[in-house]
JSON list of N, CA, C and O in Angstrom, two decimals:
[
{"chain": "A", "resi": 609, "resn": "MET", "atom": "N", "xyz": [100.66, -246.09, -15.71]},
{"chain": "A", "resi": 609, "resn": "MET", "atom": "CA", "xyz": [99.16, -246.59, -15.85]},
{"chain": "A", "resi": 609, "resn": "MET", "atom": "C", "xyz": [98.89, -245.20, -15.55]},
{"chain": "A", "resi": 609, "resn": "MET", "atom": "O", "xyz": [98.17, -243.62, -16.16]},
{"chain": "A", "resi": 610, "resn": "ASP", "atom": "N", "xyz": [99.72, -244.14, -14.60]},
{"chain": "A", "resi": 610, "resn": "ASP", "atom": "CA", "xyz": [99.06, -242.54, -13.69]},
{"chain": "A", "resi": 610, "resn": "ASP", "atom": "C", "xyz": [99.33, -242.09, -15.76]},
{"chain": "A", "resi": 610, "resn": "ASP", "atom": "O", "xyz": [98.78, -241.29, -16.24]},
{"chain": "A", "resi": 611, "resn": "ARG", "atom": "N", "xyz": [101.11, -242.52, -16.62]},
{"chain": "A", "resi": 611, "resn": "ARG", "atom": "CA", "xyz": [101.16, -241.77, -17.33]},
{"chain": "A", "resi": 611, "resn": "ARG", "atom": "C", "xyz": [99.77, -241.49, -18.17]},
{"chain": "A", "resi": 611, "resn": "ARG", "atom": "O", "xyz": [99.72, -240.64, -19.32]},
{"chain": "A", "resi": 612, "resn": "ALA", "atom": "N", "xyz": [99.59, -242.51, -18.79]},
{"chain": "A", "resi": 612, "resn": "ALA", "atom": "CA", "xyz": [98.31, -243.62, -19.96]},
{"chain": "A", "resi": 612, "resn": "ALA", "atom": "C", "xyz": [97.23, -242.48, -18.95]},
{"chain": "A", "resi": 612, "resn": "ALA", "atom": "O", "xyz": [96.55, -242.03, -19.98]},
{"chain": "A", "resi": 613, "resn": "LEU", "atom": "N", "xyz": [96.94, -242.55, -17.64]},
{"chain": "A", "resi": 613, "resn": "LEU", "atom": "CA", "xyz": [95.71, -241.94, -17.41]},
{"chain": "A", "resi": 613, "resn": "LEU", "atom": "C", "xyz": [95.34, -240.50, -17.88]},
{"chain": "A", "resi": 613, "resn": "LEU", "atom": "O", "xyz": [94.71, -239.79, -17.75]},
{"chain": "A", "resi": 614, "resn": "ASP", "atom": "N", "xyz": [96.73, -239.56, -17.45]},
{"chain": "A", "resi": 614, "resn": "ASP", "atom": "CA", "xyz": [97.36, -238.34, -17.45]},
{"chain": "A", "resi": 614, "resn": "ASP", "atom": "C", "xyz": [96.48, -237.67, -19.43]},
{"chain": "A", "resi": 614, "resn": "ASP", "atom": "O", "xyz": [96.61, -237.12, -19.38]},
{"chain": "A", "resi": 615, "resn": "VAL", "atom": "N", "xyz": [96.86, -238.96, -20.03]},
{"chain": "A", "resi": 615, "resn": "VAL", "atom": "CA", "xyz": [96.67, -238.48, -21.87]},
{"chain": "A", "resi": 615, "resn": "VAL", "atom": "C", "xyz": [95.15, -239.18, -22.50]},
{"chain": "A", "resi": 615, "resn": "VAL", "atom": "O", "xyz": [95.12, -238.99, -23.51]},
{"chain": "A", "resi": 616, "resn": "MET", "atom": "N", "xyz": [94.93, -240.33, -21.76]},
{"chain": "A", "resi": 616, "resn": "MET", "atom": "CA", "xyz": [93.39, -240.96, -22.32]},
{"chain": "A", "resi": 616, "resn": "MET", "atom": "C", "xyz": [92.65, -240.81, -21.35]},
{"chain": "A", "resi": 616, "resn": "MET", "atom": "O", "xyz": [92.71, -241.59, -20.45]},
{"chain": "A", "resi": 617, "resn": "ALA", "atom": "N", "xyz": [91.66, -240.79, -21.78]},
{"chain": "A", "resi": 617, "resn": "ALA", "atom": "CA", "xyz": [90.06, -241.68, -20.81]},
{"chain": "A", "resi": 617, "resn": "ALA", "atom": "C", "xyz": [90.69, -242.95, -20.71]},
{"chain": "A", "resi": 617, "resn": "ALA", "atom": "O", "xyz": [91.16, -244.07, -21.21]},
{"chain": "A", "resi": 618, "resn": "ALA", "atom": "N", "xyz": [89.98, -243.39, -19.27]},
{"chain": "A", "resi": 618, "resn": "ALA", "atom": "CA", "xyz": [90.34, -245.19, -18.74]},
{"chain": "A", "resi": 618, "resn": "ALA", "atom": "C", "xyz": [89.83, -245.73, -19.38]},
{"chain": "A", "resi": 618, "resn": "ALA", "atom": "O", "xyz": [90.07, -246.97, -19.66]},
{"chain": "A", "resi": 619, "resn": "ASN", "atom": "N", "xyz": [88.73, -245.66, -20.22]},
{"chain": "A", "resi": 619, "resn": "ASN", "atom": "CA", "xyz": [87.92, -246.97, -21.16]},
{"chain": "A", "resi": 619, "resn": "ASN", "atom": "C", "xyz": [88.70, -246.53, -22.51]},
{"chain": "A", "resi": 619, "resn": "ASN", "atom": "O", "xyz": [88.99, -247.63, -23.64]},
{"chain": "A", "resi": 620, "resn": "ALA", "atom": "N", "xyz": [89.86, -246.18, -22.93]},
{"chain": "A", "resi": 620, "resn": "ALA", "atom": "CA", "xyz": [90.26, -246.63, -23.67]},
{"chain": "A", "resi": 620, "resn": "ALA", "atom": "C", "xyz": [91.86, -247.14, -23.75]},
{"chain": "A", "resi": 620, "resn": "ALA", "atom": "O", "xyz": [92.70, -247.79, -24.16]},
{"chain": "A", "resi": 621, "resn": "ILE", "atom": "N", "xyz": [91.86, -247.74, -21.77]},
{"chain": "A", "resi": 621, "resn": "ILE", "atom": "CA", "xyz": [93.37, -248.40, -21.59]},
{"chain": "A", "resi": 621, "resn": "ILE", "atom": "C", "xyz": [93.05, -249.50, -21.66]},
{"chain": "A", "resi": 621, "resn": "ILE", "atom": "O", "xyz": [91.63, -250.07, -20.49]},
{"chain": "A", "resi": 622, "resn": "SER", "atom": "N", "xyz": [93.83, -250.34, -21.98]},
{"chain": "A", "resi": 622, "resn": "SER", "atom": "CA", "xyz": [93.86, -251.78, -21.28]},
{"chain": "A", "resi": 622, "resn": "SER", "atom": "C", "xyz": [95.09, -252.17, -20.77]},
{"chain": "A", "resi": 622, "resn": "SER", "atom": "O", "xyz": [96.32, -251.87, -21.37]},
{"chain": "A", "resi": 623, "resn": "PHE", "atom": "N", "xyz": [94.96, -253.11, -19.30]},
{"chain": "A", "resi": 623, "resn": "PHE", "atom": "CA", "xyz": [95.86, -253.41, -18.66]},
{"chain": "A", "resi": 623, "resn": "PHE", "atom": "C", "xyz": [96.37, -254.80, -18.71]},
{"chain": "A", "resi": 623, "resn": "PHE", "atom": "O", "xyz": [95.84, -255.38, -18.73]},
{"chain": "A", "resi": 624, "resn": "ALA", "atom": "N", "xyz": [97.83, -255.01, -19.62]},
{"chain": "A", "resi": 624, "resn": "ALA", "atom": "CA", "xyz": [97.76, -256.19, -19.70]},
{"chain": "A", "resi": 624, "resn": "ALA", "atom": "C", "xyz": [99.33, -256.64, -19.09]},
{"chain": "A", "resi": 624, "resn": "ALA", "atom": "O", "xyz": [100.38, -255.56, -19.06]},
{"chain": "A", "resi": 625, "resn": "GLY", "atom": "N", "xyz": [99.63, -257.68, -19.14]},
{"chain": "A", "resi": 625, "resn": "GLY", "atom": "CA", "xyz": [100.61, -258.58, -19.20]},
{"chain": "A", "resi": 625, "resn": "GLY", "atom": "C", "xyz": [100.52, -259.57, -17.45]},
{"chain": "A", "resi": 625, "resn": "GLY", "atom": "O", "xyz": [100.32, -259.33, -16.53]},
{"chain": "A", "resi": 626, "resn": "PRO", "atom": "N", "xyz": [102.01, -260.37, -17.57]},
{"chain": "A", "resi": 626, "resn": "PRO", "atom": "CA", "xyz": [102.02, -261.26, -16.15]},
{"chain": "A", "resi": 626, "resn": "PRO", "atom": "C", "xyz": [102.30, -260.03, -15.10]},
{"chain": "A", "resi": 626, "resn": "PRO", "atom": "O", "xyz": [103.26, -259.06, -15.33]},
{"chain": "A", "resi": 627, "resn": "GLY", "atom": "N", "xyz": [102.53, -260.64, -13.95]},
{"chain": "A", "resi": 627, "resn": "GLY", "atom": "CA", "xyz": [102.92, -260.81, -12.75]},
{"chain": "A", "resi": 627, "resn": "GLY", "atom": "C", "xyz": [102.23, -258.90, -12.01]},
{"chain": "A", "resi": 627, "resn": "GLY", "atom": "O", "xyz": [102.95, -258.36, -11.15]},
{"chain": "A", "resi": 628, "resn": "LYS", "atom": "N", "xyz": [101.44, -258.99, -12.99]},
{"chain": "A", "resi": 628, "resn": "LYS", "atom": "CA", "xyz": [100.53, -257.73, -11.70]},
{"chain": "A", "resi": 628, "resn": "LYS", "atom": "C", "xyz": [100.46, -257.32, -10.20]},
{"chain": "A", "resi": 628, "resn": "LYS", "atom": "O", "xyz": [100.16, -258.66, -9.46]},
{"chain": "A", "resi": 629, "resn": "ARG", "atom": "N", "xyz": [100.71, -256.80, -9.49]},
{"chain": "A", "resi": 629, "resn": "ARG", "atom": "CA", "xyz": [100.89, -256.45, -8.12]},
{"chain": "A", "resi": 629, "resn": "ARG", "atom": "C", "xyz": [99.40, -255.95, -7.87]},
{"chain": "A", "resi": 629, "resn": "ARG", "atom": "O", "xyz": [98.43, -255.67, -7.82]},
{"chain": "A", "resi": 630, "resn": "ASP", "atom": "N", "xyz": [99.04, -256.68, -6.72]},
{"chain": "A", "resi": 630, "resn": "ASP", "atom": "CA", "xyz": [97.54, -255.90, -5.98]},
{"chain": "A", "resi": 630, "resn": "ASP", "atom": "C", "xyz": [97.09, -254.22, -6.03]},
{"chain": "A", "resi": 630, "resn": "ASP", "atom": "O", "xyz": [96.48, -254.23, -6.46]},
{"chain": "A", "resi": 631, "resn": "ALA", "atom": "N", "xyz": [98.18, -253.59, -5.64]},
{"chain": "A", "resi": 631, "resn": "ALA", "atom": "CA", "xyz": [98.25, -252.77, -5.33]},
{"chain": "A", "resi": 631, "resn": "ALA", "atom": "C", "xyz": [97.73, -251.74, -7.70]},
{"chain": "A", "resi": 631, "resn": "ALA", "atom": "O", "xyz": [97.08, -250.66, -7.26]},
{"chain": "A", "resi": 632, "resn": "GLU", "atom": "N", "xyz": [98.25, -252.73, -8.30]},
{"chain": "A", "resi": 632, "resn": "GLU", "atom": "CA", "xyz": [98.03, -252.16, -9.83]},
{"chain": "A", "resi": 632, "resn": "GLU", "atom": "C", "xyz": [96.39, -252.70, -9.93]},
{"chain": "A", "resi": 632, "resn": "GLU", "atom": "O", "xyz": [96.05, -251.73, -10.98]},
{"chain": "A", "resi": 633, "resn": "ILE", "atom": "N", "xyz": [96.99, -253.53, -10.02]},
{"chain": "A", "resi": 633, "resn": "ILE", "atom": "CA", "xyz": [95.26, -254.02, -9.70]},
{"chain": "A", "resi": 633, "resn": "ILE", "atom": "C", "xyz": [94.18, -254.08, -9.35]},
{"chain": "A", "resi": 633, "resn": "ILE", "atom": "O", "xyz": [92.94, -253.11, -9.76]},
{"chain": "A", "resi": 634, "resn": "GLU", "atom": "N", "xyz": [93.77, -253.39, -7.99]},
{"chain": "A", "resi": 634, "resn": "GLU", "atom": "CA", "xyz": [92.99, -251.78, -7.60]},
{"chain": "A", "resi": 634, "resn": "GLU", "atom": "C", "xyz": [93.11, -250.70, -8.31]},
{"chain": "A", "resi": 634, "resn": "GLU", "atom": "O", "xyz": [92.23, -250.22, -8.30]},
{"chain": "A", "resi": 635, "resn": "LEU", "atom": "N", "xyz": [94.12, -250.06, -8.37]},
{"chain": "A", "resi": 635, "resn": "LEU", "atom": "CA", "xyz": [93.99, -248.69, -9.22]},
{"chain": "A", "resi": 635, "resn": "LEU", "atom": "C", "xyz": [93.70, -249.42, -10.01]},
{"chain": "A", "resi": 635, "resn": "LEU", "atom": "O", "xyz": [92.76, -248.24, -11.16]},
{"chain": "A", "resi": 636, "resn": "ALA", "atom": "N", "xyz": [93.56, -249.84, -10.98]},
{"chain": "A", "resi": 636, "resn": "ALA", "atom": "CA", "xyz": [93.35, -250.15, -12.33]},
{"chain": "A", "resi": 636, "resn": "ALA", "atom": "C", "xyz": [91.95, -250.66, -12.41]},
{"chain": "A", "resi": 636, "resn": "ALA", "atom": "O", "xyz": [91.25, -250.05, -13.34]},
{"chain": "A", "resi": 637, "resn": "ILE", "atom": "N", "xyz": [91.38, -251.30, -11.74]},
{"chain": "A", "resi": 637, "resn": "ILE", "atom": "CA", "xyz": [89.52, -251.83, -11.26]},
{"chain": "A", "resi": 637, "resn": "ILE", "atom": "C", "xyz": [89.21, -250.11, -10.52]},
{"chain": "A", "resi": 637, "resn": "ILE", "atom": "O", "xyz": [88.18, -249.56, -11.59]},
{"chain": "A", "resi": 638, "resn": "ARG", "atom": "N", "xyz": [89.65, -249.56, -9.70]},
{"chain": "A", "resi": 638, "resn": "ARG", "atom": "CA", "xyz": [89.47, -247.90, -9.53]},
{"chain": "A", "resi": 638, "resn": "ARG", "atom": "C", "xyz": [89.25, -247.36, -10.33]},
{"chain": "A", "resi": 638, "resn": "ARG", "atom": "O", "xyz": [88.12, -246.15, -10.78]},
{"chain": "A", "resi": 639, "resn": "ALA", "atom": "N", "xyz": [90.21, -246.89, -11.10]},
{"chain": "A", "resi": 639, "resn": "ALA", "atom": "CA", "xyz": [90.28, -246.55, -12.05]},
{"chain": "A", "resi": 639, "resn": "ALA", "atom": "C", "xyz": [89.57, -246.78, -13.84]},
{"chain": "A", "resi": 639, "resn": "ALA", "atom": "O", "xyz": [88.90, -245.39, -14.27]},
{"chain": "A", "resi": 640, "resn": "GLY", "atom": "N", "xyz": [88.66, -247.56, -13.43]},
{"chain": "A", "resi": 640, "resn": "GLY", "atom": "CA", "xyz": [88.91, -247.92, -15.07]},
{"chain": "A", "resi": 640, "resn": "GLY", "atom": "C", "xyz": [88.75, -248.60, -15.98]},
{"chain": "A", "resi": 640, "resn": "GLY", "atom": "O", "xyz": [87.27, -248.49, -16.69]},
{"chain": "A", "resi": 641, "resn": "VAL", "atom": "N", "xyz": [90.13, -248.53, -15.69]},
{"chain": "A", "resi": 641, "resn": "VAL", "atom": "CA", "xyz": [90.97, -249.53, -16.84]},
{"chain": "A", "resi": 641, "resn": "VAL", "atom": "C", "xyz": [90.25, -250.45, -17.36]},
{"chain": "A", "resi": 641, "resn": "VAL", "atom": "O", "xyz": [89.65, -251.70, -16.79]},
{"chain": "A", "resi": 642, "resn": "THR", "atom": "N", "xyz": [89.47, -251.32, -18.57]},
{"chain": "A", "resi": 642, "resn": "THR", "atom": "CA", "xyz": [90.11, -252.59, -18.60]},
{"chain": "A", "resi": 642, "resn": "THR", "atom": "C", "xyz": [91.17, -253.19, -18.23]},
{"chain": "A", "resi": 642, "resn": "THR", "atom": "O", "xyz": [92.53, -253.39, -18.38]},
{"chain": "A", "resi": 643, "resn": "LEU", "atom": "N", "xyz": [90.75, -254.40, -17.28]},
{"chain": "A", "resi": 643, "resn": "LEU", "atom": "CA", "xyz": [92.17, -254.65, -16.99]},
{"chain": "A", "resi": 643, "resn": "LEU", "atom": "C", "xyz": [91.94, -256.53, -17.44]},
{"chain": "A", "resi": 643, "resn": "LEU", "atom": "O", "xyz": [90.78, -257.38, -17.76]},
{"chain": "A", "resi": 644, "resn": "ASN", "atom": "N", "xyz": [93.34, -257.17, -17.95]},
{"chain": "A", "resi": 644, "resn": "ASN", "atom": "CA", "xyz": [93.42, -258.25, -18.76]},
{"chain": "A", "resi": 644, "resn": "ASN", "atom": "C", "xyz": [93.56, -258.94, -18.11]},
{"chain": "A", "resi": 644, "resn": "ASN", "atom": "O", "xyz": [95.25, -258.95, -17.43]},
{"chain": "A", "resi": 645, "resn": "VAL", "atom": "N", "xyz": [93.04, -260.67, -16.97]},
{"chain": "A", "resi": 645, "resn": "VAL", "atom": "CA", "xyz": [93.84, -261.06, -16.18]},
{"chain": "A", "resi": 645, "resn": "VAL", "atom": "C", "xyz": [94.47, -262.18, -16.92]},
{"chain": "A", "resi": 645, "resn": "VAL", "atom": "O", "xyz": [94.31, -263.05, -17.83]},
{"chain": "A", "resi": 646, "resn": "GLU", "atom": "N", "xyz": [96.14, -262.39, -16.65]},
{"chain": "A", "resi": 646, "resn": "GLU", "atom": "CA", "xyz": [96.62, -263.69, -17.36]},
{"chain": "A", "resi": 646, "resn": "GLU", "atom": "C", "xyz": [96.80, -264.64, -16.68]},
{"chain": "A", "resi": 646, "resn": "GLU", "atom": "O", "xyz": [97.30, -265.87, -17.35]},
{"chain": "A", "resi": 647, "resn": "SER", "atom": "N", "xyz": [95.38, -264.97, -15.73]},
{"chain": "A", "resi": 647, "resn": "SER", "atom": "CA", "xyz": [95.67, -266.85, -15.36]},
{"chain": "A", "resi": 647, "resn": "SER", "atom": "C", "xyz": [94.56, -266.68, -14.01]},
{"chain": "A", "resi": 647, "resn": "SER", "atom": "O", "xyz": [93.85, -265.42, -13.80]},
{"chain": "A", "resi": 648, "resn": "GLU", "atom": "N", "xyz": [94.55, -267.80, -14.14]},
{"chain": "A", "resi": 648, "resn": "GLU", "atom": "CA", "xyz": [92.83, -268.06, -12.84]},
{"chain": "A", "resi": 648, "resn": "GLU", "atom": "C", "xyz": [92.99, -267.04, -11.88]},
{"chain": "A", "resi": 648, "resn": "GLU", "atom": "O", "xyz": [92.63, -266.61, -10.72]},
{"chain": "A", "resi": 649, "resn": "SER", "atom": "N", "xyz": [94.08, -267.51, -10.92]},
{"chain": "A", "resi": 649, "resn": "SER", "atom": "CA", "xyz": [95.27, -266.68, -9.83]},
{"chain": "A", "resi": 649, "resn": "SER", "atom": "C", "xyz": [94.65, -265.30, -10.24]},
{"chain": "A", "resi": 649, "resn": "SER", "atom": "O", "xyz": [94.27, -264.49, -8.82]},
{"chain": "A", "resi": 650, "resn": "GLU", "atom": "N", "xyz": [95.08, -264.32, -11.11]},
{"chain": "A", "resi": 650, "resn": "GLU", "atom": "CA", "xyz": [95.35, -263.09, -10.83]},
{"chain": "A", "resi": 650, "resn": "GLU", "atom": "C", "xyz": [93.77, -262.67, -11.37]},
{"chain": "A", "resi": 650, "resn": "GLU", "atom": "O", "xyz": [93.10, -261.84, -10.51]},
{"chain": "A", "resi": 651, "resn": "GLY", "atom": "N", "xyz": [93.02, -263.04, -11.87]},
{"chain": "A", "resi": 651, "resn": "GLY", "atom": "CA", "xyz": [91.42, -263.08, -12.03]},
{"chain": "A", "resi": 651, "resn": "GLY", "atom": "C", "xyz": [90.80, -263.30, -10.44]},
{"chain": "A", "resi": 651, "resn": "GLY", "atom": "O", "xyz": [89.90, -261.70, -9.98]},
{"chain": "A", "resi": 652, "resn": "GLN", "atom": "N", "xyz": [91.19, -263.96, -9.68]},
{"chain": "A", "resi": 652, "resn": "GLN", "atom": "CA", "xyz": [90.86, -264.81, -8.17]},
{"chain": "A", "resi": 652, "resn": "GLN", "atom": "C", "xyz": [90.81, -262.76, -7.53]},
{"chain": "A", "resi": 652, "resn": "GLN", "atom": "O", "xyz": [90.09, -262.94, -6.12]},
{"chain": "A", "resi": 653, "resn": "ARG", "atom": "N", "xyz": [93.05, -262.84, -7.87]},
{"chain": "A", "resi": 653, "resn": "ARG", "atom": "CA", "xyz": [92.20, -261.35, -6.94]},
{"chain": "A", "resi": 653, "resn": "ARG", "atom": "C", "xyz": [91.78, -260.10, -7.47]},
{"chain": "A", "resi": 653, "resn": "ARG", "atom": "O", "xyz": [91.71, -259.77, -6.36]},
{"chain": "A", "resi": 654, "resn": "ALA", "atom": "N", "xyz": [92.14, -260.23, -8.35]},
{"chain": "A", "resi": 654, "resn": "ALA", "atom": "CA", "xyz": [91.32, -258.62, -8.29]},
{"chain": "A", "resi": 654, "resn": "ALA", "atom": "C", "xyz": [89.38, -258.80, -8.59]},
{"chain": "A", "resi": 654, "resn": "ALA", "atom": "O", "xyz": [89.40, -257.95, -8.43]},
{"chain": "A", "resi": 655, "resn": "LEU", "atom": "N", "xyz": [89.07, -260.63, -8.10]},
{"chain": "A", "resi": 655, "resn": "LEU", "atom": "CA", "xyz": [87.69, -260.19, -7.62]},
{"chain": "A", "resi": 655, "resn": "LEU", "atom": "C", "xyz": [87.58, -259.88, -6.53]},
{"chain": "A", "resi": 655, "resn": "LEU", "atom": "O", "xyz": [86.94, -259.41, -5.82]},
{"chain": "A", "resi": 656, "resn": "ALA", "atom": "N", "xyz": [88.95, -260.44, -5.52]},
{"chain": "A", "resi": 656, "resn": "ALA", "atom": "CA", "xyz": [89.09, -259.92, -3.96]},
{"chain": "A", "resi": 656, "resn": "ALA", "atom": "C", "xyz": [89.34, -258.78, -4.36]},
{"chain": "A", "resi": 656, "resn": "ALA", "atom": "O", "xyz": [88.76, -258.01, -3.40]},
{"chain": "A", "resi": 657, "resn": "ILE", "atom": "N", "xyz": [90.34, -257.71, -4.99]},
{"chain": "A", "resi": 657, "resn": "ILE", "atom": "CA", "xyz": [90.03, -256.56, -4.75]},
{"chain": "A", "resi": 657, "resn": "ILE", "atom": "C", "xyz": [88.98, -255.29, -4.65]},
{"chain": "A", "resi": 657, "resn": "ILE", "atom": "O", "xyz": [88.24, -254.71, -3.79]},
{"chain": "A", "resi": 658, "resn": "GLY", "atom": "N", "xyz": [88.20, -255.80, -5.81]},
{"chain": "A", "resi": 658, "resn": "GLY", "atom": "CA", "xyz": [86.96, -255.41, -6.82]},
{"chain": "A", "resi": 658, "resn": "GLY", "atom": "C", "xyz": [85.98, -255.36, -5.26]},
{"chain": "A", "resi": 658, "resn": "GLY", "atom": "O", "xyz": [85.23, -254.49, -4.83]},
{"chain": "A", "resi": 659, "resn": "GLY", "atom": "N", "xyz": [86.26, -256.72, -4.82]},
{"chain": "A", "resi": 659, "resn": "GLY", "atom": "CA", "xyz": [84.86, -257.47, -3.82]},
{"chain": "A", "resi": 659, "resn": "GLY", "atom": "C", "xyz": [84.92, -256.17, -2.47]},
{"chain": "A", "resi": 659, "resn": "GLY", "atom": "O", "xyz": [84.17, -256.14, -1.46]},
{"chain": "A", "resi": 660, "resn": "CYS", "atom": "N", "xyz": [86.71, -256.30, -2.15]},
{"chain": "A", "resi": 660, "resn": "CYS", "atom": "CA", "xyz": [86.70, -255.54, -0.87]},
{"chain": "A", "resi": 660, "resn": "CYS", "atom": "C", "xyz": [85.68, -253.95, -0.86]},
{"chain": "A", "resi": 660, "resn": "CYS", "atom": "O", "xyz": [85.42, -253.79, 0.55]},
{"chain": "A", "resi": 661, "resn": "TRP", "atom": "N", "xyz": [85.52, -252.74, -1.60]},
{"chain": "A", "resi": 661, "resn": "TRP", "atom": "CA", "xyz": [84.80, -252.19, -1.99]},
{"chain": "A", "resi": 661, "resn": "TRP", "atom": "C", "xyz": [83.04, -252.07, -2.79]},
{"chain": "A", "resi": 661, "resn": "TRP", "atom": "O", "xyz": [82.90, -251.55, -2.95]},
{"chain": "A", "resi": 662, "resn": "GLY", "atom": "N", "xyz": [82.42, -253.09, -2.21]},
{"chain": "A", "resi": 662, "resn": "GLY", "atom": "CA", "xyz": [81.38, -253.92, -2.80]},
{"chain": "A", "resi": 662, "resn": "GLY", "atom": "C", "xyz": [81.45, -253.40, -4.52]},
{"chain": "A", "resi": 662, "resn": "GLY", "atom": "O", "xyz": [80.27, -253.06, -5.11]},
{"chain": "A", "resi": 663, "resn": "CYS", "atom": "N", "xyz": [82.42, -253.48, -5.30]},
{"chain": "A", "resi": 663, "resn": "CYS", "atom": "CA", "xyz": [82.59, -254.20, -6.55]},
{"chain": "A", "resi": 663, "resn": "CYS", "atom": "C", "xyz": [81.63, -255.54, -6.87]},
{"chain": "A", "resi": 663, "resn": "CYS", "atom": "O", "xyz": [82.42, -256.43, -6.71]},
{"chain": "A", "resi": 664, "resn": "ALA", "atom": "N", "xyz": [81.46, -255.43, -8.04]},
{"chain": "A", "resi": 664, "resn": "ALA", "atom": "CA", "xyz": [79.87, -256.62, -8.48]},
{"chain": "A", "resi": 664, "resn": "ALA", "atom": "C", "xyz": [80.93, -257.06, -9.62]},
{"chain": "A", "resi": 664, "resn": "ALA", "atom": "O", "xyz": [82.02, -255.79, -10.08]},
{"chain": "A", "resi": 665, "resn": "ARG", "atom": "N", "xyz": [80.98, -258.23, -10.01]},
{"chain": "A", "resi": 665, "resn": "ARG", "atom": "CA", "xyz": [82.01, -258.63, -11.49]},
{"chain": "A", "resi": 665, "resn": "ARG", "atom": "C", "xyz": [81.62, -258.11, -12.39]},
{"chain": "A", "resi": 665, "resn": "ARG", "atom": "O", "xyz": [82.69, -258.08, -12.74]},
{"chain": "A", "resi": 666, "resn": "SER", "atom": "N", "xyz": [81.02, -257.69, -12.71]},
{"chain": "A", "resi": 666, "resn": "SER", "atom": "CA", "xyz": [80.88, -257.07, -14.78]},
{"chain": "A", "resi": 666, "resn": "SER", "atom": "C", "xyz": [80.80, -255.73, -13.75]},
{"chain": "A", "resi": 666, "resn": "SER", "atom": "O", "xyz": [80.62, -254.87, -15.05]},
{"chain": "A", "resi": 667, "resn": "SER", "atom": "N", "xyz": [81.08, -255.13, -13.16]},
{"chain": "A", "resi": 667, "resn": "SER", "atom": "CA", "xyz": [80.33, -253.37, -12.76]},
{"chain": "A", "resi": 667, "resn": "SER", "atom": "C", "xyz": [81.85, -252.65, -13.28]},
{"chain": "A", "resi": 667, "resn": "SER", "atom": "O", "xyz": [82.79, -253.23, -13.16]},
{"chain": "A", "resi": 668, "resn": "ARG", "atom": "N", "xyz": [81.52, -251.31, -13.43]},
{"chain": "A", "resi": 668, "resn": "ARG", "atom": "CA", "xyz": [82.33, -250.21, -13.18]},
{"chain": "A", "resi": 668, "resn": "ARG", "atom": "C", "xyz": [82.36, -250.28, -12.35]},
{"chain": "A", "resi": 668, "resn": "ARG", "atom": "O", "xyz": [82.25, -250.02, -11.54]},
{"chain": "A", "resi": 669, "resn": "CYS", "atom": "N", "xyz": [83.38, -249.69, -11.66]},
{"chain": "A", "resi": 669, "resn": "CYS", "atom": "CA", "xyz": [83.63, -249.28, -10.73]},
{"chain": "A", "resi": 669, "resn": "CYS", "atom": "C", "xyz": [84.71, -247.79, -9.99]},
{"chain": "A", "resi": 669, "resn": "CYS", "atom": "O", "xyz": [84.59, -247.21, -9.24]},
{"chain": "A", "resi": 670, "resn": "GLY", "atom": "N", "xyz": [84.64, -247.04, -11.21]},
{"chain": "A", "resi": 670, "resn": "GLY", "atom": "CA", "xyz": [85.83, -246.42, -10.96]},
{"chain": "A", "resi": 670, "resn": "GLY", "atom": "C", "xyz": [84.55, -245.24, -11.28]},
{"chain": "A", "resi": 670, "resn": "GLY", "atom": "O", "xyz": [83.86, -244.84, -10.58]}
]
């Protein structure tokens, strides 16, 4: 993701695929990239990670 952020705007990046680590999810949320969750549990983790620093469900946190 860092390489992609070096060459394009965060709103042009979509982060998808199974097995995302919490640190990767946090980086995606903080950067403002589109995060495609692959399961309900991954979605719950993303909501928890974003909520740790005050992000609402549909907000941009980058």
